[in-house]
Amino acid sequence: MAEVEVTPPQFSVMTMLAAYPGHSNADLARLALLTPQTVTVIVANLERTGAVSRHAHAVHGRIQHLELTESGHALLRKCRALVHDLEDSLTRGLAENETQTIRRWLARVATGTVE
């Protein structure tokens, strides 16, 4: 994703914001498995580029809700296309059942269900 100047953690945060718009930095940190400090820096950088906007919470003024902007959604689409291209190149030449086995194993690693 270097060609669109997005880091993997930024991609993760944008993906979480697309799935869960309006969440706070702390929420995103939990969802993306990053520290709150890291998410603060990531969000500030994404906000600087215009990919993310902040809105004050209606009741708790210190809490900031975050959302992807239109340009943020466009950037995320570009990133996803790059990721899909990478996945395709990594699995090229593998049979469908081999690809499925790898995906299941990765899902188990990600969820901690590997024995």
mmCIF file of C-alpha atoms in Angstrom, residues 16-110:
data_model
loop_
_atom_site.group_PDB
_atom_site.id
_atom_site.type_symbol
_atom_site.label_atom_id
_atom_site.label_comp_id
_atom_site.label_asym_id
_atom_site.label_seq_id
_atom_site.Cartn_x
_atom_site.Cartn_y
_atom_site.Cartn_z
ATOM 1 C CA MET A 16 -12.569 -0.671 11.307
ATOM 2 C CA LEU A 17 -13.977 2.833 10.767
ATOM 3 C CA ALA A 18 -15.745 1.701 7.615
ATOM 4 C CA ALA A 19 -17.286 -1.215 9.511
ATOM 5 C CA TYR A 20 -17.994 0.741 12.707
ATOM 6 C CA PRO A 21 -18.421 4.439 11.870
ATOM 7 C CA GLY A 22 -18.623 6.860 14.752
ATOM 8 C CA HIS A 23 -16.365 4.937 17.114
ATOM 9 C CA SER A 24 -13.800 6.700 19.290
ATOM 10 C CA ASN A 25 -10.009 6.284 19.360
ATOM 11 C CA ALA A 26 -10.322 3.907 22.325
ATOM 12 C CA ASP A 27 -12.926 1.808 20.494
ATOM 13 C CA LEU A 28 -10.732 1.630 17.405
ATOM 14 C CA ALA A 29 -7.710 0.619 19.457
ATOM 15 C CA ARG A 30 -9.623 -2.358 20.846
ATOM 16 C CA LEU A 31 -11.026 -3.324 17.437
ATOM 17 C CA ALA A 32 -7.731 -2.986 15.560
ATOM 18 C CA LEU A 33 -5.643 -4.578 18.341
ATOM 19 C CA LEU A 34 -3.478 -1.474 18.638
ATOM 20 C CA THR A 35 -2.582 0.711 21.590
ATOM 21 C CA PRO A 36 -4.640 3.870 22.158
ATOM 22 C CA GLN A 37 -1.483 5.944 21.689
ATOM 23 C CA THR A 38 -0.824 4.344 18.310
ATOM 24 C CA VAL A 39 -4.396 4.922 17.180
ATOM 25 C CA THR A 40 -4.174 8.569 18.243
ATOM 26 C CA VAL A 41 -1.171 9.077 15.948
ATOM 27 C CA ILE A 42 -2.780 7.105 13.098
ATOM 28 C CA VAL A 43 -6.042 9.044 13.327
ATOM 29 C CA ALA A 44 -4.186 12.373 13.441
ATOM 30 C CA ASN A 45 -2.288 11.442 10.274
ATOM 31 C CA LEU A 46 -5.451 10.247 8.522
ATOM 32 C CA GLU A 47 -7.260 13.405 9.585
ATOM 33 C CA ARG A 48 -4.404 15.538 8.226
ATOM 34 C CA THR A 49 -4.797 13.862 4.811
ATOM 35 C CA GLY A 50 -8.568 14.366 4.875
ATOM 36 C CA ALA A 51 -9.421 10.659 5.139
ATOM 37 C CA VAL A 52 -10.994 10.923 8.615
ATOM 38 C CA SER A 53 -13.189 13.502 10.314
ATOM 39 C CA ARG A 54 -13.932 13.992 14.022
ATOM 40 C CA HIS A 55 -17.220 14.972 15.643
ATOM 41 C CA ALA A 56 -17.751 15.718 19.330
ATOM 42 C CA HIS A 57 -19.961 13.307 21.262
ATOM 43 C CA ALA A 58 -23.365 14.864 21.958
ATOM 44 C CA VAL A 59 -23.173 14.236 25.727
ATOM 45 C CA HIS A 60 -19.513 13.588 26.520
ATOM 46 C CA GLY A 61 -17.664 16.477 24.895
ATOM 47 C CA ARG A 62 -14.226 14.952 25.382
ATOM 48 C CA ILE A 63 -15.131 11.869 23.359
ATOM 49 C CA GLN A 64 -14.589 12.306 19.639
ATOM 50 C CA HIS A 65 -16.516 10.193 17.142
ATOM 51 C CA LEU A 66 -14.554 9.332 14.029
ATOM 52 C CA GLU A 67 -15.750 8.706 10.496
ATOM 53 C CA LEU A 68 -14.189 8.143 7.123
ATOM 54 C CA THR A 69 -14.710 11.036 4.748
ATOM 55 C CA GLU A 70 -15.616 10.515 1.094
ATOM 56 C CA SER A 71 -11.927 10.672 0.220
ATOM 57 C CA GLY A 72 -11.237 8.215 3.058
ATOM 58 C CA HIS A 73 -13.710 5.735 1.577
ATOM 59 C CA ALA A 74 -12.095 6.183 -1.850
ATOM 60 C CA LEU A 75 -8.648 5.607 -0.353
ATOM 61 C CA LEU A 76 -9.876 2.488 1.453
ATOM 62 C CA ARG A 77 -11.263 1.128 -1.841
ATOM 63 C CA LYS A 78 -7.833 1.624 -3.448
ATOM 64 C CA CYS A 79 -6.152 -0.123 -0.512
ATOM 65 C CA ARG A 80 -8.563 -3.048 -0.663
ATOM 66 C CA ALA A 81 -7.907 -3.445 -4.398
ATOM 67 C CA LEU A 82 -4.166 -3.537 -3.711
ATOM 68 C CA VAL A 83 -4.644 -6.094 -0.939
ATOM 69 C CA HIS A 84 -6.805 -8.281 -3.201
ATOM 70 C CA ASP A 85 -4.142 -8.080 -5.932
ATOM 71 C CA LEU A 86 -1.499 -9.132 -3.404
ATOM 72 C CA GLU A 87 -3.642 -12.022 -2.166
ATOM 73 C CA ASP A 88 -4.223 -13.141 -5.748
ATOM 74 C CA SER A 89 -0.484 -13.102 -6.477
ATOM 75 C CA LEU A 90 0.247 -15.058 -3.284
ATOM 76 C CA THR A 91 -2.293 -17.756 -4.067
ATOM 77 C CA ARG A 92 -1.665 -17.953 -7.827
ATOM 78 C CA GLY A 93 -0.947 -21.545 -8.743
ATOM 79 C CA LEU A 94 -2.668 -22.984 -5.687
ATOM 80 C CA ALA A 95 -5.723 -25.179 -5.961
ATOM 81 C CA GLU A 96 -8.937 -23.754 -4.483
ATOM 82 C CA ASN A 97 -8.883 -26.277 -1.628
ATOM 83 C CA GLU A 98 -5.309 -25.239 -0.767
ATOM 84 C CA THR A 99 -6.328 -21.581 -0.668
ATOM 85 C CA GLN A 100 -9.283 -22.435 1.571
ATOM 86 C CA THR A 101 -7.011 -24.411 3.898
ATOM 87 C CA ILE A 102 -4.644 -21.444 4.213
ATOM 88 C CA ARG A 103 -7.531 -19.040 4.884
ATOM 89 C CA ARG A 104 -8.990 -21.337 7.560
ATOM 90 C CA TRP A 105 -5.586 -21.685 9.213
ATOM 91 C CA LEU A 106 -5.046 -17.896 9.180
ATOM 92 C CA ALA A 107 -8.507 -17.349 10.670
ATOM 93 C CA ARG A 108 -7.689 -19.830 13.430
ATOM 94 C CA VAL A 109 -4.381 -18.079 14.127
ATOM 95 C CA ALA A 110 -6.144 -14.699 14.239
#
